[in-house]
Short mmCIF file of N, CA and C in Angstrom, two decimals:
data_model
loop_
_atom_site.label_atom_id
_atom_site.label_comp_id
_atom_site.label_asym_id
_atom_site.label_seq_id
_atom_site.Cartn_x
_atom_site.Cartn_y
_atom_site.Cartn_z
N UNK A 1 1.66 9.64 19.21
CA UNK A 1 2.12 10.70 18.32
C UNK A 1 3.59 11.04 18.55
N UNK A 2 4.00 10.50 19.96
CA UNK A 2 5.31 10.72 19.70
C UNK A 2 6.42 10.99 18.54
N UNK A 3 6.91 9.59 17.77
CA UNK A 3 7.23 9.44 17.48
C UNK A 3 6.45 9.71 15.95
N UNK A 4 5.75 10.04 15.59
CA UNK A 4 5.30 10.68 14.19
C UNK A 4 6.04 11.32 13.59
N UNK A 5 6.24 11.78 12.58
CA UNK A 5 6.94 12.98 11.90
C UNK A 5 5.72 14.22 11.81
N UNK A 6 4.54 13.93 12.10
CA UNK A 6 3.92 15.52 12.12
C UNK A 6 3.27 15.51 13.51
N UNK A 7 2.73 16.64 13.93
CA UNK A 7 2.16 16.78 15.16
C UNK A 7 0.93 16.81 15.30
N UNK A 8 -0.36 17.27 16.25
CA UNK A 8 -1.46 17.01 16.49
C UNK A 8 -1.84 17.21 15.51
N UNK A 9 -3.28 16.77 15.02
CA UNK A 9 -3.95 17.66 14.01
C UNK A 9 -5.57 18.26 14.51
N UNK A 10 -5.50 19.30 14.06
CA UNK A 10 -6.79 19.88 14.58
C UNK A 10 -8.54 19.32 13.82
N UNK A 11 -9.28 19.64 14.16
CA UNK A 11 -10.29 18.55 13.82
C UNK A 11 -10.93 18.39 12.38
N UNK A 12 -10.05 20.00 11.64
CA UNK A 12 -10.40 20.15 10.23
C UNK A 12 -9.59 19.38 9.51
N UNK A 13 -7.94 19.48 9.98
CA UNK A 13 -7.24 18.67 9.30
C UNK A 13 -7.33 17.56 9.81
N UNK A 14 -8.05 16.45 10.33
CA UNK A 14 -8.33 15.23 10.32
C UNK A 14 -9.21 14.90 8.97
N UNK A 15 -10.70 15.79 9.73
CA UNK A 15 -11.16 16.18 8.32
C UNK A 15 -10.49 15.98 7.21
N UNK A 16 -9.78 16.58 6.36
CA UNK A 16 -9.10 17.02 5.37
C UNK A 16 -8.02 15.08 5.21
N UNK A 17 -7.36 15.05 6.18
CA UNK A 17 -6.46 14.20 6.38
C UNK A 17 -7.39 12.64 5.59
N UNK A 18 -8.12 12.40 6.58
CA UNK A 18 -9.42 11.36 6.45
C UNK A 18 -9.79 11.47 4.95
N UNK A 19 -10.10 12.48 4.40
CA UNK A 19 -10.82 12.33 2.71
C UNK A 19 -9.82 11.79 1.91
N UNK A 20 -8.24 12.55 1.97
CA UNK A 20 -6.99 11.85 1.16
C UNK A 20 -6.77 10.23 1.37
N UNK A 21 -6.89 10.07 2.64
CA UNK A 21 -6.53 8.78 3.02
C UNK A 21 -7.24 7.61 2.66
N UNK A 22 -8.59 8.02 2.35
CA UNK A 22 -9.60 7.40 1.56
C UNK A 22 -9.56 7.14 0.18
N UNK A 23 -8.58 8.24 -0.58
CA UNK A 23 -8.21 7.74 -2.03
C UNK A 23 -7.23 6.83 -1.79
N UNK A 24 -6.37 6.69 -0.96
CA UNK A 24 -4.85 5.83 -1.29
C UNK A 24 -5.67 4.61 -0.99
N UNK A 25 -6.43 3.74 -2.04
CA UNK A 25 -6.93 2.13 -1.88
C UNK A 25 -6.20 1.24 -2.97
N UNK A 26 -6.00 1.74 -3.77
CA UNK A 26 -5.20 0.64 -4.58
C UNK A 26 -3.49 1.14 -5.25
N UNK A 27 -3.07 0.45 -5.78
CA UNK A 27 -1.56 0.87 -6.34
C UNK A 27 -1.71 0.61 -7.77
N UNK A 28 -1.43 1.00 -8.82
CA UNK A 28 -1.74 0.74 -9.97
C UNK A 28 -0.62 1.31 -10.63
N UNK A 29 0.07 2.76 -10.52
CA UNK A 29 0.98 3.15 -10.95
C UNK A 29 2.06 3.73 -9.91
N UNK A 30 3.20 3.97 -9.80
CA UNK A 30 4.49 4.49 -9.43
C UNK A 30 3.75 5.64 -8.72
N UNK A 31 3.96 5.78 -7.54
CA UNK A 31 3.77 7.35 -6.39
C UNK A 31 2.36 6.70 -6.02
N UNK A 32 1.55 5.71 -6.26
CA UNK A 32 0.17 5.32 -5.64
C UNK A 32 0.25 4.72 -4.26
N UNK A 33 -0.40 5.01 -3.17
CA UNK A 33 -0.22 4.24 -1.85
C UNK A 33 -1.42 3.60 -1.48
N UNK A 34 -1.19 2.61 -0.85
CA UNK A 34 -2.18 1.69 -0.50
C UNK A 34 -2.19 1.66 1.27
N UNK A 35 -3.43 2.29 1.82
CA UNK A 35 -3.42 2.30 2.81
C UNK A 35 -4.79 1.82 3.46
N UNK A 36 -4.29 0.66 4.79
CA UNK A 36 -5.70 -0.26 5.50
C UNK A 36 -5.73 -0.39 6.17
N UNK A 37 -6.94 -0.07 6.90
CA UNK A 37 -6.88 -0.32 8.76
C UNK A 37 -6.55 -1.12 9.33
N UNK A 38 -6.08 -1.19 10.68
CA UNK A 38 -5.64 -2.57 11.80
C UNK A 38 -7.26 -2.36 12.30
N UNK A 39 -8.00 -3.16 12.35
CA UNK A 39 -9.00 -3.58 13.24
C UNK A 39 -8.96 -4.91 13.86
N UNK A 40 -8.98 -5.15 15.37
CA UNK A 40 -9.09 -6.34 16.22
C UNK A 40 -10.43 -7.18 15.23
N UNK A 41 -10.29 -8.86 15.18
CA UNK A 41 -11.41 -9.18 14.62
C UNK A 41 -12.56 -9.00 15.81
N UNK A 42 -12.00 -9.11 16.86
CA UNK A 42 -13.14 -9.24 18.31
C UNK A 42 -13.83 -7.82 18.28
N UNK A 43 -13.21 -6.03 18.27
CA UNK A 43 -14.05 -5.54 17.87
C UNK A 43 -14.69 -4.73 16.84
N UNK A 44 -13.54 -4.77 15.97
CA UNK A 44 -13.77 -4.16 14.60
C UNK A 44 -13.65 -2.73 14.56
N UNK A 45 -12.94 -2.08 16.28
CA UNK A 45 -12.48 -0.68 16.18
C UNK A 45 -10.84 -0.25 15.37
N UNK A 46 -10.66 0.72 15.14
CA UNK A 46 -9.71 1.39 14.06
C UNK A 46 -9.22 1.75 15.35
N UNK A 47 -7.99 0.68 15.33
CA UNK A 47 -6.49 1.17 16.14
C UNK A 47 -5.63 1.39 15.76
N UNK A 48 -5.20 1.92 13.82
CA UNK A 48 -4.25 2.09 13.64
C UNK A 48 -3.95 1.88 12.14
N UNK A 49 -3.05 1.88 11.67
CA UNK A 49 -3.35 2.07 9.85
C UNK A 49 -1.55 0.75 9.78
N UNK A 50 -1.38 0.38 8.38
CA UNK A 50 -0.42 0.04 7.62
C UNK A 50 -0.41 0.72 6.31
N UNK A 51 0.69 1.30 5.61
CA UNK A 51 0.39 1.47 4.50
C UNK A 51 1.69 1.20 3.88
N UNK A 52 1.74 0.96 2.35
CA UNK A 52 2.69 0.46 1.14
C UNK A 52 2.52 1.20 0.29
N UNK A 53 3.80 2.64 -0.23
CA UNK A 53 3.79 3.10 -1.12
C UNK A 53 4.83 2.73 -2.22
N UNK A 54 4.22 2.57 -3.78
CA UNK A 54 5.09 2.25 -4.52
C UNK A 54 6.08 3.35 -5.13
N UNK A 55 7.05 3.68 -4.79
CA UNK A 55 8.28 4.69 -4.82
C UNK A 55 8.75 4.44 -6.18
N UNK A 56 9.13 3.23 -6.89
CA UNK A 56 10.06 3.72 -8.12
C UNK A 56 9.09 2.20 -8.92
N UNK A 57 8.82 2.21 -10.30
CA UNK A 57 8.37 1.28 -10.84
C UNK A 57 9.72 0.57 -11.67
N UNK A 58 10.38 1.66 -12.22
CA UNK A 58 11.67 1.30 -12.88
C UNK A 58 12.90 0.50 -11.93
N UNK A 59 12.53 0.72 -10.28
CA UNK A 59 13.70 0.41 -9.49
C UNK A 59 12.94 -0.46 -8.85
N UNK A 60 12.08 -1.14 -8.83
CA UNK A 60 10.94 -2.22 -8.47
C UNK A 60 11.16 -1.74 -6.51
N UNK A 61 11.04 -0.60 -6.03
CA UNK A 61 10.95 -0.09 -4.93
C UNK A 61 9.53 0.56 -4.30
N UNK A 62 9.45 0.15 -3.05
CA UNK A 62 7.97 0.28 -2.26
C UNK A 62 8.60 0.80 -0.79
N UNK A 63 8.06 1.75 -0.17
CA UNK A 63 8.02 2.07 1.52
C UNK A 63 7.14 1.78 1.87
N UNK A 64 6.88 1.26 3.42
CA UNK A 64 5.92 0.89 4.09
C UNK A 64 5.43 1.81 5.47
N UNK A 65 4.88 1.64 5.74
CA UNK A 65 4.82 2.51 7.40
C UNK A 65 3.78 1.20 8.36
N UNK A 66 3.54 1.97 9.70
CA UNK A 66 2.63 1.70 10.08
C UNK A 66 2.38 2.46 11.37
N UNK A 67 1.11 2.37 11.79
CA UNK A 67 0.96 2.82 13.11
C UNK A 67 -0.23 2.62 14.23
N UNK A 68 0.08 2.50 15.28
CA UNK A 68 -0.81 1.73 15.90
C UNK A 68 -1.01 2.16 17.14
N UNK A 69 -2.32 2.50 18.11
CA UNK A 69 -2.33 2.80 19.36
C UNK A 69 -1.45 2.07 20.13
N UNK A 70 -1.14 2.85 20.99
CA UNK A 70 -0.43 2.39 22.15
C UNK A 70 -0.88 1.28 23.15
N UNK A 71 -2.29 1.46 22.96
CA UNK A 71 -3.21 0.32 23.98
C UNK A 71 -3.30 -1.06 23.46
N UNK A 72 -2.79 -1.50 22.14
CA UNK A 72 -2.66 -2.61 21.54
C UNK A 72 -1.50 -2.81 21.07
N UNK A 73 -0.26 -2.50 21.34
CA UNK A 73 1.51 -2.43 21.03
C UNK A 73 1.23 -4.28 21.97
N UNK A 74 2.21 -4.86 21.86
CA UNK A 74 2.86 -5.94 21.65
C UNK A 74 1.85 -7.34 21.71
N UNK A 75 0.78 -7.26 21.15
CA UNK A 75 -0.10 -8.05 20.53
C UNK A 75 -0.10 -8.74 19.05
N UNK A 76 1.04 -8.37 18.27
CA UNK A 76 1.35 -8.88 17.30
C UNK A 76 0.85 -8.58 16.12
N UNK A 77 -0.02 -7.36 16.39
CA UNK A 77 -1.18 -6.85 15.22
C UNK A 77 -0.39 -5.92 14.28
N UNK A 78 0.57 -5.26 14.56
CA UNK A 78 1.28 -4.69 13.61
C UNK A 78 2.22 -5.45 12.94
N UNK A 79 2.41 -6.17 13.74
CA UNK A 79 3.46 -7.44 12.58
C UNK A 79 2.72 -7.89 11.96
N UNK A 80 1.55 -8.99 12.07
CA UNK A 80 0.18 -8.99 10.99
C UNK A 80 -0.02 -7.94 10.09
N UNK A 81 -0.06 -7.05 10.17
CA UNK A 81 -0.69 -6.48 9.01
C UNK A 81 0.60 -6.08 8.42
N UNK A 82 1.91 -5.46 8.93
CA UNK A 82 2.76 -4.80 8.06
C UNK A 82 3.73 -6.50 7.08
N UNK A 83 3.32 -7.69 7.64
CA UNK A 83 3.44 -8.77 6.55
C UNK A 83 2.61 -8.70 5.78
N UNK A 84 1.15 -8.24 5.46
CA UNK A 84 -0.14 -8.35 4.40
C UNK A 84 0.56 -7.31 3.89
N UNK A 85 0.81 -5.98 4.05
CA UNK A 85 1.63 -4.92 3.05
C UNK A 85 2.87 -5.84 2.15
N UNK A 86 3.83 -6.41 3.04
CA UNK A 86 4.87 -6.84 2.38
C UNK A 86 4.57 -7.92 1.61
N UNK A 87 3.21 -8.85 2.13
CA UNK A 87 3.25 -9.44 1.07
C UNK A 87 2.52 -8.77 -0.47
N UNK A 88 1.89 -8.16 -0.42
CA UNK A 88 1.01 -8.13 -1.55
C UNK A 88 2.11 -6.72 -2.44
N UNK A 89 3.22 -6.01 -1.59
CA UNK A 89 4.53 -5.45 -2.45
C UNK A 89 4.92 -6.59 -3.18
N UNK A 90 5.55 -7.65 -2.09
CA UNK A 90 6.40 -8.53 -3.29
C UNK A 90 5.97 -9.75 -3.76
N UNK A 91 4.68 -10.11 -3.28
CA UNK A 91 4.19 -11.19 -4.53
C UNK A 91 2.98 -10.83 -5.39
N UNK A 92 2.49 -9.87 -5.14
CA UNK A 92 1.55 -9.24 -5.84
C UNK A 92 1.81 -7.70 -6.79
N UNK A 93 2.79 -6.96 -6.35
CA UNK A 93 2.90 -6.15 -7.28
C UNK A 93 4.35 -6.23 -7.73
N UNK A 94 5.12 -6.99 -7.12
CA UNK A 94 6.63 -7.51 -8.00
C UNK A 94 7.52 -6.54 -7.32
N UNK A 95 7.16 -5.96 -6.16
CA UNK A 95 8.16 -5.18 -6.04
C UNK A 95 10.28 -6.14 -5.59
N UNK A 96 11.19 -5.10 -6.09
CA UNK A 96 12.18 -6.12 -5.83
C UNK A 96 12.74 -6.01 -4.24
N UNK A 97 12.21 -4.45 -3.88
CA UNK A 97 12.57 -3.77 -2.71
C UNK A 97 11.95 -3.35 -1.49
N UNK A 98 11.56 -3.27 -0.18
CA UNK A 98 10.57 -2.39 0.49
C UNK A 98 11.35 -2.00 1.46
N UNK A 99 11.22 -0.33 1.87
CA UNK A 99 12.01 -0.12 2.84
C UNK A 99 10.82 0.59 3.58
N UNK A 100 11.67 0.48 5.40
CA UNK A 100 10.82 1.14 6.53
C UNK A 100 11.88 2.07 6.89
N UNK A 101 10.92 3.26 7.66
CA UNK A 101 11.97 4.12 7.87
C UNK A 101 10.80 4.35 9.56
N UNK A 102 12.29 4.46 10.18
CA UNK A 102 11.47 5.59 12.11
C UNK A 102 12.48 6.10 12.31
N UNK A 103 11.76 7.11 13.62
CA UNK A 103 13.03 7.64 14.55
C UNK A 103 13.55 6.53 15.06
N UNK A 104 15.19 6.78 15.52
CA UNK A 104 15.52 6.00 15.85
C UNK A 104 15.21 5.99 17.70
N UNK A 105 14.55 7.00 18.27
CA UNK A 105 14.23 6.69 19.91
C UNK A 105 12.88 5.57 19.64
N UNK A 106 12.56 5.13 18.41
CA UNK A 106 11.07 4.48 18.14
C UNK A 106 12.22 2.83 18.41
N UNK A 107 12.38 2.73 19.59
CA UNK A 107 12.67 1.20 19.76
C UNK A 107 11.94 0.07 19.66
N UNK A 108 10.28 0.22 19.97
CA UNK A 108 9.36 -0.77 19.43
C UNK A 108 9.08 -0.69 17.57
N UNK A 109 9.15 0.36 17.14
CA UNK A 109 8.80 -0.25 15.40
C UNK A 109 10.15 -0.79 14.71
N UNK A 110 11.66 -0.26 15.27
CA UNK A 110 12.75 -0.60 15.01
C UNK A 110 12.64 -2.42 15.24
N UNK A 111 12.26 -2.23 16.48
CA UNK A 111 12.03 -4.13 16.54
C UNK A 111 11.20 -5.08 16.02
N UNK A 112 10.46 -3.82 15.55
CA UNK A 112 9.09 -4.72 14.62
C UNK A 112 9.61 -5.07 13.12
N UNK A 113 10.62 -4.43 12.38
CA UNK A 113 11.05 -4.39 11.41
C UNK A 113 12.68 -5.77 10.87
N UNK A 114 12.63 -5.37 12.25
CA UNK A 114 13.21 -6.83 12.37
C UNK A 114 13.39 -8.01 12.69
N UNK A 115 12.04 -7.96 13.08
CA UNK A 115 11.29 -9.15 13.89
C UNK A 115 11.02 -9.68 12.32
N UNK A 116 10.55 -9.03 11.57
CA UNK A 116 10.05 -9.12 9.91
C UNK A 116 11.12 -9.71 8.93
N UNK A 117 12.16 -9.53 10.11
CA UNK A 117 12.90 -9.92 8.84
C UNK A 117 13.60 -9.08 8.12
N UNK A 118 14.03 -7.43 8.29
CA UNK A 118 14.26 -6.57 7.26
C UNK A 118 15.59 -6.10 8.48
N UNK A 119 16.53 -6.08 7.82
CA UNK A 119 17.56 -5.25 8.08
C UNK A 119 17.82 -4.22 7.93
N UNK A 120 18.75 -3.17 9.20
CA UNK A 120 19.14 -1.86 9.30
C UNK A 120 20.03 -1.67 8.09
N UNK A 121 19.63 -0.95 7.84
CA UNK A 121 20.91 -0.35 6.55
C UNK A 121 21.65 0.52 7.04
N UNK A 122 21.08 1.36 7.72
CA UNK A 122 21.79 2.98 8.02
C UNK A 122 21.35 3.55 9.16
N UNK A 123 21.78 4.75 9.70
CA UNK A 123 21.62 5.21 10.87
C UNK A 123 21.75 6.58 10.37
N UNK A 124 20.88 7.35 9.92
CA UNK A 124 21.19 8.78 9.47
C UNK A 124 21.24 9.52 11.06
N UNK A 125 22.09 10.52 11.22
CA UNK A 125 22.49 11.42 12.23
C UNK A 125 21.54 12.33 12.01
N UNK A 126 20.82 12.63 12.89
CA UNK A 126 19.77 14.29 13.00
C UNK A 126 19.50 14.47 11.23
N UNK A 127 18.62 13.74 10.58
CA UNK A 127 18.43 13.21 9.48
C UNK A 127 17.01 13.88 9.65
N UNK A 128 16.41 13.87 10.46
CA UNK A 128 14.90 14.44 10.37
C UNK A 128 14.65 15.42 11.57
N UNK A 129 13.21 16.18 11.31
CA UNK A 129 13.11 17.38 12.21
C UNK A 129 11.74 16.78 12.73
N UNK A 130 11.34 16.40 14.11
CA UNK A 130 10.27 15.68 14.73
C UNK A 130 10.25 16.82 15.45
N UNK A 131 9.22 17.37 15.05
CA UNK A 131 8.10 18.25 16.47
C UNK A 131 8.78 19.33 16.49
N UNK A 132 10.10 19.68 15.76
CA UNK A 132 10.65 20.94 15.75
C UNK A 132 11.84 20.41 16.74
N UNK A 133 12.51 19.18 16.79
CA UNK A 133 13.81 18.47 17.77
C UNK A 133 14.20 17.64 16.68
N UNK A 134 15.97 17.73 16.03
CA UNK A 134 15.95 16.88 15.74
C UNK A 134 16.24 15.40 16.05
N UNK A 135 15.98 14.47 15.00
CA UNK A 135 16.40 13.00 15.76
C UNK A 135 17.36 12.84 14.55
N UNK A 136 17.85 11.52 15.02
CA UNK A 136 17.95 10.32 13.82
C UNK A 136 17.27 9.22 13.43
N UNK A 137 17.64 8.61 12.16
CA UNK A 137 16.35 8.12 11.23
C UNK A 137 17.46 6.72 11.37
N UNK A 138 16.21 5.11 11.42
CA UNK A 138 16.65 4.26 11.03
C UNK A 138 16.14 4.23 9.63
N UNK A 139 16.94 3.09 8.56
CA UNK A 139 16.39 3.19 7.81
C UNK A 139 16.78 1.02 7.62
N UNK A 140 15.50 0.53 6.81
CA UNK A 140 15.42 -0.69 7.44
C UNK A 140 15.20 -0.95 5.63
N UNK A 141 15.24 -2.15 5.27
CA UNK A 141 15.07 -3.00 3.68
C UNK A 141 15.39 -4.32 3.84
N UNK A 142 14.18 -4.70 2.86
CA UNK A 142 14.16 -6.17 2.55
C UNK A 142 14.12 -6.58 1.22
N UNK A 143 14.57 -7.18 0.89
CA UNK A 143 14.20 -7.85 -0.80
C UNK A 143 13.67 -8.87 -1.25
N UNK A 144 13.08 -9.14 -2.59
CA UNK A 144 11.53 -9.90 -2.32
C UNK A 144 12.56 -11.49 -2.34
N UNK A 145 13.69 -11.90 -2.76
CA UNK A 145 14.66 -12.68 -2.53
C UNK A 145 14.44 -13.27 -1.48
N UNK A 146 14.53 -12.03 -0.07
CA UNK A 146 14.32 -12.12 1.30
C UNK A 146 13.35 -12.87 1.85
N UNK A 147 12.41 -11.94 1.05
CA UNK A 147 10.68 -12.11 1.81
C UNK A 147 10.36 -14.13 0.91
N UNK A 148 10.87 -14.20 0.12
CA UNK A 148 10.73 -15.47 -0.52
C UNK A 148 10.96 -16.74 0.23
N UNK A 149 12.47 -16.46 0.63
CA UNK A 149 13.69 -17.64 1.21
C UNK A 149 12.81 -17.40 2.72
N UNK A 150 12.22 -16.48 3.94
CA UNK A 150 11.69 -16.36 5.01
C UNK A 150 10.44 -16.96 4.61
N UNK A 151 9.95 -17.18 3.77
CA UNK A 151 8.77 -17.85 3.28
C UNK A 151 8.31 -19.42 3.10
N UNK A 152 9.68 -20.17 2.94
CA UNK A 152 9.86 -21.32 2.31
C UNK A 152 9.99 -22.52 3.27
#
């Protein structure tokens, strides 16, 4: 949770959290998010989510996230799945754009994003308010150009 942009949640707003998160399954129109569990195939427990929201239909633009226990970080499972997001943005829904955004003290998803292939664009200064401290925000993009030519 460190590095989250919100803080604990209490057991109603999981509750609450859990029912929304259950509608975001498909993308169909502009502001729809598509969000899917990381499960190990060995045990089929929920360590962690990816998700792809489509941001502009007119600007062929998508954000991604992801997040993942700490007890399974450099196993390669978040790079797996946050490529199944990027792919099915840009060869399945046409997107032209996908951007990631973290804190910038988040030195493991910063590296995951470019392990992917997606370049820093920017470095916003105390750009966001985490936990009530601010940080700064990387902000990371790829284009489906990108994701094509890394493909080939």
């Amino acid at each position: 949770m460190r590095h989250l942009y919100r803080g604990v949640r209490s057991r109603e707003e999981v509750r609450q959290a859990l029912a929304r998160r259950m509608e975001q399954d498909r993308l169909e129109a502009e502001g729809d998010k598509l969000l899917l569990a990381i499960a190990p195939r060995e045990s089929g427990a929920l360590i962690g989510d990816v998700n792809l929201r489509w941001l502009s239909e007119e600007h062929g633009t998508g954000e991604f996230g992801f997040v993942l226990h700490p007890d399974y970080h450099g196993r390669g499972l978040a790079r797996e799945a946050a490529a199944v997001v990027l792919k099915i943005g840009f060869e399945d829904l046409g997107l032209h754009r996908i951007i990631g955004r973290c804190d910038a003290r988040n030195s493991p998803s910063a590296r995951l994003m470019e392990r992917l292939g997606m370049r820093r664009e920017a470095h916003f200064r105390e750009n966001e308010i985490v936990k009530g401290e601010r940080c700064d925000e990387y902000a990371y993009a790829m284009l489906a150009a990108e994701w094509a030519g890394d493909r080939l």
